[in-house]
Amino acid sequence: MRTVHTLLRNWMEAAGMSVHVDAAGNLRGLYPGSTPHAPRLIIGSHLDTVPNAGPFDGILGVVLGVTIVEELDNQRLPFAIEVIGFSEEEGVRFAKPFLGSLAVIGKLDRNTLALTDADGITVEQALRNFDLDPTQLPAAILPTNTFAFLELHIEQGPILECEDLSLGVVDTIAGQTRAQLIFTGHANHAGTTPMHLRHDALAAAAEWITAVEDCARSHTGLVATVGKVETLPAATNVIAGRVTASLDVRHADDAIRKTAAAAILQEANFAAEKRGVHLTLNLQLDQPAVPLDPRLTTPLGEATTRAGHSARIITSGAGHDAMILAPVIPSAMLFLRSPAGLSHHPDENVLPQDVEAAIATALEFLSLLRDHKTILKDTNA
Ligand code: HGY
Ligand code: MN
Ligand code: MN
């Protein structure tokens, strides 16, 4: 992350931005407006990613933010532009996502700072290890004259490619439930323990995981994933005594998501009880679906059309920092096509012509913001 910060800082400063890293580890470049206290537009996305990831998830939206400022070529607008590279959006290290974006709206709270990673290091200690001062978190909060947030991001799904489209304008970001389930059975000898005397934690988890898939397949638009399973003692000739499994459930409708999550967790109870296995549930995230702001998505659609592309309205199954900012700052997202619909994978890609389309659209969007003072006025400016 230090290397990424150094590279991006150089690009940001070359584009005329003043750069700092805030107390939550967000990299922030400020491009001034035509007046000292001009309203502020945020353009950004996250710098972290997932293990074995592709090269575009998150970082593309930050680099495009810098590129958009470069394209202004020192032209001053009636608003400032702050490009933010958010830290810790994925939730890989501390099991809670969106830490950087929570900080800029003042919601990186003490409980979150106390979360620990696999080595027992807290979020607070990790910030100090990165030469940051968590007591300065209040200074990370966005100024009150921040009037809009634009996030450019790869779609991470197959829709734009299936329709041979470069861009999509996001209307809603699906909600998500994330949880950790711990199946505690009884480790024992694989060769001497009769089947009816076992308390096999891995067999319980395995039955549950197939029930997760069945439940998701039976609801339109629902996705549910068990992406991480840790087994102890993880030996061929030992019945698993303890299994820790992740759960990720998503849907654009919160009622459907919550009902499905409850049914899935009930399945875990069934699979555990029938084997005399104890179940512990840790709910890690209950993130509501977030509609994006028509006061911005409408001009963003207009900008897409002006740039010569179709403004395909699309719902995001992936979570984004925009879902954290949107409840307090009018937010919009522009998606770029994901070739092969692939993401969270080394072969994740983006097409140069789609990057060109996104930059052209973003510059048209800035012109609309500049020319339609109503957007500036109506959106907290
Ligand atoms: O998991 C997600 O939805 C995103 O990649 N943060
Ligand atoms: Mn991601
Ligand atoms: Mn992302």
GROMACS .gro file of C-alpha atoms and ligand atoms in nm:
model
  389
    1MET     CA    1   0.000   0.000   0.000
    2ARG     CA    2   0.296   0.235   0.067
    3THR     CA    3   0.417   0.172  -0.288
    4VAL     CA    4   0.071   0.240  -0.430
    5HIS     CA    5   0.045   0.561  -0.224
    6THR     CA    6   0.385   0.682  -0.349
    7LEU     CA    7   0.300   0.619  -0.714
    8LEU     CA    8  -0.046   0.774  -0.694
    9ARG     CA    9   0.080   1.071  -0.489
   10ASN     CA   10   0.328   1.151  -0.769
   11TRP     CA   11   0.053   1.136  -1.030
   12MET     CA   12  -0.185   1.343  -0.816
   13GLU     CA   13   0.074   1.615  -0.748
   14ALA     CA   14   0.170   1.625  -1.116
   15ALA     CA   15  -0.199   1.686  -1.193
   16GLY     CA   16  -0.204   1.988  -0.961
   17MET     CA   17  -0.347   1.828  -0.647
   18SER     CA   18  -0.237   1.872  -0.287
   19VAL     CA   19  -0.208   1.525  -0.137
   20HIS     CA   20  -0.233   1.376   0.211
   21VAL     CA   21  -0.309   1.043   0.377
   22ASP     CA   22  -0.581   1.075   0.638
   23ALA     CA   23  -0.590   0.895   0.976
   24ALA     CA   24  -0.782   0.601   0.823
   25GLY     CA   25  -0.520   0.546   0.553
   26ASN     CA   26  -0.722   0.703   0.271
   27LEU     CA   27  -0.502   0.867   0.007
   28ARG     CA   28  -0.656   1.206  -0.078
   29GLY     CA   29  -0.571   1.450  -0.357
   30LEU     CA   30  -0.746   1.789  -0.362
   31TYR     CA   31  -0.780   1.984  -0.687
   32PRO     CA   32  -0.899   2.336  -0.600
   33GLY     CA   33  -1.206   2.503  -0.746
   34SER     CA   34  -1.230   2.856  -0.885
   35THR     CA   35  -1.294   3.000  -0.536
   36PRO     CA   36  -1.130   2.914  -0.200
   37HIS     CA   37  -1.444   2.769  -0.040
   38ALA     CA   38  -1.591   2.611  -0.352
   39PRO     CA   39  -1.825   2.313  -0.299
   40ARG     CA   40  -1.649   1.978  -0.324
   41LEU     CA   41  -1.703   1.684  -0.560
   42ILE     CA   42  -1.545   1.356  -0.452
   43ILE     CA   43  -1.425   1.109  -0.715
   44GLY     CA   44  -1.279   0.785  -0.586
   45SER     CA   45  -1.282   0.416  -0.510
   46HIS     CA   46  -1.078   0.170  -0.302
   47LEU     CA   47  -0.707   0.083  -0.318
   48ASP     CA   48  -0.720  -0.250  -0.140
   49THR     CA   49  -0.844  -0.570  -0.304
   50VAL     CA   50  -0.896  -0.942  -0.244
   51PRO     CA   51  -0.639  -1.224  -0.243
   52ASN     CA   52  -0.537  -1.343  -0.592
   53ALA     CA   53  -0.722  -1.046  -0.734
   54GLY     CA   54  -0.735  -0.877  -1.070
   55PRO     CA   55  -0.567  -0.540  -1.142
   56PHE     CA   56  -0.875  -0.316  -1.183
   57ASP     CA   57  -1.122  -0.365  -0.894
   58GLY     CA   58  -1.112  -0.037  -0.698
   59ILE     CA   59  -0.781   0.106  -0.821
   60LEU     CA   60  -0.930   0.182  -1.166
   61GLY     CA   61  -1.173   0.431  -1.010
   62VAL     CA   62  -0.889   0.612  -0.834
   63VAL     CA   63  -0.663   0.625  -1.139
   64LEU     CA   64  -0.957   0.747  -1.351
   65GLY     CA   65  -1.017   1.020  -1.092
   66VAL     CA   66  -0.659   1.138  -1.134
   67THR     CA   67  -0.691   1.113  -1.513
   68ILE     CA   68  -1.009   1.324  -1.512
   69VAL     CA   69  -0.826   1.597  -1.317
   70GLU     CA   70  -0.529   1.570  -1.557
   71GLU     CA   71  -0.770   1.618  -1.848
   72LEU     CA   72  -0.890   1.946  -1.691
   73ASP     CA   73  -0.538   2.072  -1.759
   74ASN     CA   74  -0.545   2.328  -1.474
   75GLN     CA   75  -0.887   2.461  -1.578
   76ARG     CA   76  -1.073   2.574  -1.266
   77LEU     CA   77  -1.434   2.469  -1.210
   78PRO     CA   78  -1.689   2.626  -0.969
   79PHE     CA   79  -1.626   2.324  -0.746
   80ALA     CA   80  -1.320   2.154  -0.605
   81ILE     CA   81  -1.250   1.789  -0.684
   82GLU     CA   82  -1.109   1.556  -0.420
   83VAL     CA   83  -0.983   1.221  -0.551
   84ILE     CA   84  -0.986   0.960  -0.272
   85GLY     CA   85  -0.823   0.618  -0.273
   86PHE     CA   86  -1.013   0.447   0.009
   87SER     CA   87  -0.842   0.195   0.237
   88GLU     CA   88  -0.989  -0.139   0.343
   89GLU     CA   89  -1.307  -0.159   0.132
   90GLU     CA   90  -1.306  -0.536   0.084
   91GLY     CA   91  -1.305  -0.641   0.449
   92VAL     CA   92  -1.045  -0.912   0.387
   93ARG     CA   93  -0.817  -0.834   0.682
   94PHE     CA   94  -1.060  -0.743   0.961
   95ALA     CA   95  -1.379  -0.911   0.829
   96LYS     CA   96  -1.553  -0.572   0.819
   97PRO     CA   97  -1.555  -0.385   0.487
   98PHE     CA   98  -1.564  -0.012   0.403
   99LEU     CA   99  -1.333   0.108   0.684
  100GLY     CA  100  -1.189   0.400   0.483
  101SER     CA  101  -1.524   0.527   0.356
  102LEU     CA  102  -1.679   0.489   0.704
  103ALA     CA  103  -1.402   0.716   0.832
  104VAL     CA  104  -1.479   1.001   0.590
  105ILE     CA  105  -1.841   1.010   0.711
  106GLY     CA  106  -1.732   0.989   1.075
  107LYS     CA  107  -1.848   0.632   1.139
  108LEU     CA  108  -1.521   0.447   1.201
  109ASP     CA  109  -1.617   0.383   1.563
  110ARG     CA  110  -1.434   0.241   1.863
  111ASN     CA  111  -1.579  -0.108   1.819
  112THR     CA  112  -1.448  -0.116   1.464
  113LEU     CA  113  -1.106   0.012   1.572
  114ALA     CA  114  -1.094  -0.281   1.818
  115LEU     CA  115  -1.153  -0.550   1.551
  116THR     CA  116  -0.854  -0.780   1.512
  117ASP     CA  117  -0.697  -0.955   1.216
  118ALA     CA  118  -0.575  -1.318   1.208
  119ASP     CA  119  -0.262  -1.214   1.403
  120GLY     CA  120  -0.457  -1.034   1.675
  121ILE     CA  121  -0.358  -0.688   1.548
  122THR     CA  122  -0.640  -0.435   1.595
  123VAL     CA  123  -0.749  -0.186   1.330
  124GLU     CA  124  -0.620   0.087   1.561
  125GLN     CA  125  -0.277  -0.079   1.590
  126ALA     CA  126  -0.265  -0.139   1.214
  127LEU     CA  127  -0.322   0.233   1.157
  128ARG     CA  128  -0.040   0.319   1.401
  129ASN     CA  129   0.184   0.063   1.231
  130PHE     CA  130   0.117   0.258   0.909
  131ASP     CA  131   0.244   0.574   1.086
  132LEU     CA  132  -0.110   0.710   1.124
  133ASP     CA  133  -0.272   0.861   1.434
  134PRO     CA  134  -0.625   0.728   1.499
  135THR     CA  135  -0.690   1.024   1.733
  136GLN     CA  136  -0.693   1.236   1.416
  137LEU     CA  137  -0.986   1.043   1.263
  138PRO     CA  138  -1.227   1.339   1.309
  139ALA     CA  139  -1.008   1.535   1.066
  140ALA     CA  140  -1.081   1.272   0.800
  141ILE     CA  141  -1.451   1.364   0.787
  142LEU     CA  142  -1.552   1.525   0.459
  143PRO     CA  143  -1.635   1.899   0.475
  144THR     CA  144  -2.003   1.997   0.489
  145ASN     CA  145  -1.984   2.158   0.144
  146THR     CA  146  -1.921   1.819  -0.018
  147PHE     CA  147  -2.210   1.800  -0.263
  148ALA     CA  148  -2.155   1.478  -0.460
  149PHE     CA  149  -1.958   1.155  -0.490
  150LEU     CA  150  -1.882   0.982  -0.821
  151GLU     CA  151  -1.735   0.632  -0.823
  152LEU     CA  152  -1.613   0.474  -1.145
  153HIS     CA  153  -1.576   0.097  -1.119
  154ILE     CA  154  -1.570  -0.220  -1.327
  155GLU     CA  155  -1.909  -0.394  -1.334
  156GLN     CA  156  -1.757  -0.719  -1.207
  157GLY     CA  157  -2.042  -0.907  -1.374
  158PRO     CA  158  -2.157  -1.022  -1.722
  159ILE     CA  159  -2.438  -0.779  -1.814
  160LEU     CA  160  -2.256  -0.504  -2.006
  161GLU     CA  161  -2.052  -0.760  -2.196
  162CYS     CA  162  -2.363  -0.966  -2.283
  163GLU     CA  163  -2.524  -0.650  -2.426
  164ASP     CA  164  -2.197  -0.532  -2.584
  165LEU     CA  165  -2.205  -0.204  -2.391
  166SER     CA  166  -1.913  -0.002  -2.260
  167LEU     CA  167  -2.080   0.168  -1.966
  168GLY     CA  168  -2.359   0.133  -1.711
  169VAL     CA  169  -2.520   0.387  -1.476
  170VAL     CA  170  -2.590   0.227  -1.138
  171ASP     CA  171  -2.936   0.280  -0.988
  172THR     CA  172  -2.907   0.058  -0.677
  173ILE     CA  173  -2.632  -0.124  -0.490
  174ALA     CA  174  -2.752  -0.457  -0.351
  175GLY     CA  175  -2.753  -0.506   0.024
  176GLN     CA  176  -2.537  -0.769   0.184
  177THR     CA  177  -2.531  -0.991   0.492
  178ARG     CA  178  -2.190  -1.122   0.597
  179ALA     CA  179  -2.145  -1.370   0.883
  180GLN     CA  180  -1.901  -1.616   1.034
  181LEU     CA  181  -2.031  -1.958   1.143
  182ILE     CA  182  -1.834  -2.186   1.375
  183PHE     CA  183  -1.932  -2.553   1.383
  184THR     CA  184  -1.787  -2.713   1.697
  185GLY     CA  185  -1.805  -3.094   1.701
  186HIS     CA  186  -1.566  -3.350   1.847
  187ALA     CA  187  -1.235  -3.442   1.689
  188ASN     CA  188  -1.171  -3.815   1.702
  189HIS     CA  189  -0.992  -4.101   1.534
  190ALA     CA  190  -1.109  -4.151   1.172
  191GLY     CA  191  -1.044  -4.524   1.188
  192THR     CA  192  -1.195  -4.624   1.519
  193THR     CA  193  -1.499  -4.397   1.560
  194PRO     CA  194  -1.823  -4.556   1.429
  195MET     CA  195  -2.035  -4.321   1.216
  196HIS     CA  196  -2.325  -4.308   1.466
  197LEU     CA  197  -2.093  -4.191   1.745
  198ARG     CA  198  -1.941  -3.900   1.553
  199HIS     CA  199  -1.986  -3.525   1.596
  200ASP     CA  200  -1.832  -3.434   1.264
  201ALA     CA  201  -1.807  -3.054   1.227
  202LEU     CA  202  -1.701  -3.073   0.862
  203ALA     CA  203  -1.988  -3.303   0.762
  204ALA     CA  204  -2.229  -3.058   0.927
  205ALA     CA  205  -2.072  -2.761   0.745
  206ALA     CA  206  -2.071  -2.952   0.415
  207GLU     CA  207  -2.443  -3.033   0.437
  208TRP     CA  208  -2.511  -2.669   0.521
  209ILE     CA  209  -2.304  -2.535   0.231
  210THR     CA  210  -2.513  -2.731  -0.021
  211ALA     CA  211  -2.826  -2.594   0.149
  212VAL     CA  212  -2.688  -2.240   0.104
  213GLU     CA  213  -2.655  -2.301  -0.269
  214ASP     CA  214  -3.004  -2.457  -0.292
  215CYS     CA  215  -3.160  -2.160  -0.110
  216ALA     CA  216  -2.992  -1.903  -0.338
  217ARG     CA  217  -3.090  -2.093  -0.652
  218SER     CA  218  -3.455  -2.088  -0.542
  219HIS     CA  219  -3.483  -1.707  -0.519
  220THR     CA  220  -3.455  -1.481  -0.828
  221GLY     CA  221  -3.179  -1.225  -0.789
  222LEU     CA  222  -3.046  -1.379  -0.467
  223VAL     CA  223  -2.680  -1.481  -0.436
  224ALA     CA  224  -2.528  -1.660  -0.138
  225THR     CA  225  -2.167  -1.769  -0.104
  226VAL     CA  226  -1.952  -1.965   0.137
  227GLY     CA  227  -1.609  -1.855   0.017
  228LYS     CA  228  -1.385  -1.944   0.311
  229VAL     CA  229  -1.377  -2.261   0.522
  230GLU     CA  230  -1.114  -2.338   0.786
  231THR     CA  231  -1.107  -2.688   0.937
  232LEU     CA  232  -0.933  -2.809   1.252
  233PRO     CA  233  -0.725  -3.011   1.306
  234ALA     CA  234  -0.722  -3.056   0.923
  235ALA     CA  235  -0.568  -3.405   0.924
  236THR     CA  236  -0.666  -3.689   0.692
  237ASN     CA  237  -0.718  -3.940   0.973
  238VAL     CA  238  -0.896  -3.710   1.221
  239ILE     CA  239  -1.266  -3.628   1.229
  240ALA     CA  240  -1.295  -3.249   1.206
  241GLY     CA  241  -1.359  -3.100   1.549
  242ARG     CA  242  -1.409  -2.738   1.444
  243VAL     CA  243  -1.499  -2.564   1.120
  244THR     CA  244  -1.514  -2.187   1.065
  245ALA     CA  245  -1.711  -2.084   0.756
  246SER     CA  246  -1.795  -1.749   0.597
  247LEU     CA  247  -2.135  -1.648   0.461
  248ASP     CA  248  -2.215  -1.372   0.209
  249VAL     CA  249  -2.580  -1.317   0.109
  250ARG     CA  250  -2.693  -1.042  -0.130
  251HIS     CA  251  -3.007  -0.910  -0.291
  252ALA     CA  252  -3.132  -0.570  -0.412
  253ASP     CA  253  -3.442  -0.611  -0.189
  254ASP     CA  254  -3.356  -0.607   0.182
  255ALA     CA  255  -3.666  -0.802   0.288
  256ILE     CA  256  -3.578  -1.090   0.052
  257ARG     CA  257  -3.214  -1.083   0.163
  258LYS     CA  258  -3.300  -1.089   0.535
  259THR     CA  259  -3.558  -1.367   0.495
  260ALA     CA  260  -3.315  -1.576   0.291
  261ALA     CA  261  -3.030  -1.517   0.541
  262ALA     CA  262  -3.255  -1.630   0.826
  263ALA     CA  263  -3.354  -1.946   0.633
  264ILE     CA  264  -2.989  -2.020   0.552
  265LEU     CA  265  -2.888  -1.985   0.917
  266GLN     CA  266  -3.176  -2.215   1.017
  267GLU     CA  267  -3.032  -2.474   0.780
  268ALA     CA  268  -2.701  -2.445   0.967
  269ASN     CA  269  -2.881  -2.518   1.294
  270PHE     CA  270  -3.043  -2.828   1.141
  271ALA     CA  271  -2.718  -2.963   0.999
  272ALA     CA  272  -2.539  -2.906   1.331
  273GLU     CA  273  -2.812  -3.042   1.561
  274LYS     CA  274  -2.850  -3.372   1.375
  275ARG     CA  275  -2.482  -3.443   1.443
  276GLY     CA  276  -2.461  -3.311   1.798
  277VAL     CA  277  -2.245  -3.025   1.671
  278HIS     CA  278  -2.261  -2.683   1.837
  279LEU     CA  279  -2.313  -2.376   1.617
  280THR     CA  280  -2.185  -2.025   1.688
  281LEU     CA  281  -2.297  -1.738   1.463
  282ASN     CA  282  -2.112  -1.405   1.436
  283LEU     CA  283  -2.305  -1.153   1.226
  284GLN     CA  284  -2.037  -0.928   1.069
  285LEU     CA  285  -2.238  -0.706   0.835
  286ASP     CA  286  -2.602  -0.622   0.769
  287GLN     CA  287  -2.565  -0.363   0.494
  288PRO     CA  288  -2.894  -0.239   0.348
  289ALA     CA  289  -2.936  -0.196  -0.027
  290VAL     CA  290  -2.862   0.163  -0.128
  291PRO     CA  291  -3.039   0.357  -0.405
  292LEU     CA  292  -2.813   0.612  -0.575
  293ASP     CA  293  -2.925   0.971  -0.619
  294PRO     CA  294  -3.134   1.056  -0.931
  295ARG     CA  295  -3.013   1.417  -0.900
  296LEU     CA  296  -2.675   1.275  -1.008
  297THR     CA  297  -2.761   0.953  -1.192
  298THR     CA  298  -2.986   1.147  -1.432
  299PRO     CA  299  -2.713   1.390  -1.544
  300LEU     CA  300  -2.466   1.101  -1.543
  301GLY     CA  301  -2.694   0.919  -1.787
  302GLU     CA  302  -2.717   1.236  -1.995
  303ALA     CA  303  -2.338   1.268  -1.990
  304THR     CA  304  -2.306   0.906  -2.105
  305THR     CA  305  -2.535   0.978  -2.400
  306ARG     CA  306  -2.349   1.302  -2.483
  307ALA     CA  307  -2.027   1.101  -2.489
  308GLY     CA  308  -2.187   0.875  -2.751
  309HIS     CA  309  -2.269   0.575  -2.535
  310SER     CA  310  -2.592   0.419  -2.413
  311ALA     CA  311  -2.681   0.490  -2.051
  312ARG     CA  312  -2.766   0.134  -1.949
  313ILE     CA  313  -2.923   0.147  -1.600
  314ILE     CA  314  -2.781  -0.138  -1.395
  315THR     CA  315  -2.802  -0.270  -1.040
  316SER     CA  316  -2.476  -0.352  -0.863
  317GLY     CA  317  -2.446  -0.693  -0.698
  318ALA     CA  318  -2.104  -0.592  -0.570
  319GLY     CA  319  -2.070  -0.363  -0.271
  320HIS     CA  320  -1.887  -0.032  -0.310
  321ASP     CA  321  -1.771   0.264  -0.103
  322ALA     CA  322  -2.056   0.455  -0.272
  323MET     CA  323  -2.303   0.259  -0.057
  324ILE     CA  324  -2.141   0.404   0.255
  325LEU     CA  325  -2.131   0.763   0.130
  326ALA     CA  326  -2.471   0.765  -0.047
  327PRO     CA  327  -2.686   0.798   0.268
  328VAL     CA  328  -2.505   1.124   0.355
  329ILE     CA  329  -2.367   1.253   0.022
  330PRO     CA  330  -2.555   1.232  -0.311
  331SER     CA  331  -2.368   0.957  -0.495
  332ALA     CA  332  -2.352   0.807  -0.842
  333MET     CA  333  -2.160   0.519  -1.000
  334LEU     CA  334  -2.045   0.459  -1.355
  335PHE     CA  335  -1.965   0.098  -1.447
  336LEU     CA  336  -1.720  -0.012  -1.712
  337ARG     CA  337  -1.770  -0.346  -1.893
  338SER     CA  338  -1.601  -0.652  -1.738
  339PRO     CA  339  -1.473  -0.877  -2.018
  340ALA     CA  340  -1.590  -1.235  -1.953
  341GLY     CA  341  -1.785  -1.093  -1.657
  342LEU     CA  342  -1.480  -1.179  -1.450
  343SER     CA  343  -1.363  -1.014  -1.128
  344HIS     CA  344  -1.189  -1.100  -0.802
  345HIS     CA  345  -0.966  -1.307  -1.031
  346PRO     CA  346  -0.624  -1.245  -1.193
  347ASP     CA  347  -0.784  -1.240  -1.541
  348GLU     CA  348  -1.009  -0.945  -1.446
  349ASN     CA  349  -0.977  -0.695  -1.730
  350VAL     CA  350  -1.107  -0.369  -1.880
  351LEU     CA  351  -1.108  -0.254  -2.244
  352PRO     CA  352  -0.917   0.060  -2.348
  353GLN     CA  353  -1.215   0.187  -2.550
  354ASP     CA  354  -1.433   0.155  -2.239
  355VAL     CA  355  -1.179   0.350  -2.035
  356GLU     CA  356  -1.187   0.621  -2.304
  357ALA     CA  357  -1.569   0.617  -2.291
  358ALA     CA  358  -1.567   0.652  -1.911
  359ILE     CA  359  -1.327   0.949  -1.919
  360ALA     CA  360  -1.530   1.124  -2.190
  361THR     CA  361  -1.850   1.062  -1.993
  362ALA     CA  362  -1.698   1.189  -1.668
  363LEU     CA  363  -1.579   1.510  -1.839
  364GLU     CA  364  -1.930   1.561  -1.983
  365PHE     CA  365  -2.066   1.501  -1.630
  366LEU     CA  366  -1.836   1.772  -1.489
  367SER     CA  367  -1.962   2.011  -1.760
  368LEU     CA  368  -2.322   1.937  -1.662
  369LEU     CA  369  -2.240   1.997  -1.294
  370ARG     CA  370  -2.067   2.323  -1.391
  371ASP     CA  371  -2.348   2.445  -1.616
  372HIS     CA  372  -2.646   2.328  -1.409
  373LYS     CA  373  -2.596   2.526  -1.093
  374THR     CA  374  -2.918   2.367  -0.964
  375ILE     CA  375  -2.733   2.039  -0.906
  376LEU     CA  376  -2.471   2.222  -0.701
  377LYS     CA  377  -2.736   2.415  -0.511
  378ASP     CA  378  -2.980   2.129  -0.454
  379THR     CA  379  -2.723   1.877  -0.340
  380ASN     CA  380  -2.606   2.019  -0.008
  381ALA     CA  381  -2.373   2.262  -0.187
  382HGY     O1  382  -1.746  -0.783  -0.210
  382HGY     C1  383  -1.782  -0.687  -0.274
  382HGY     O2  384  -1.899  -0.668  -0.299
  382HGY     C2  385  -1.683  -0.586  -0.322
  382HGY     O3  386  -1.584  -0.648  -0.397
  382HGY     N1  387  -1.628  -0.513  -0.213
  383MN      MN  388  -1.396  -0.619  -0.478
  384MN      MN  389  -1.454  -0.291  -0.569
   0.00000   0.00000   0.00000
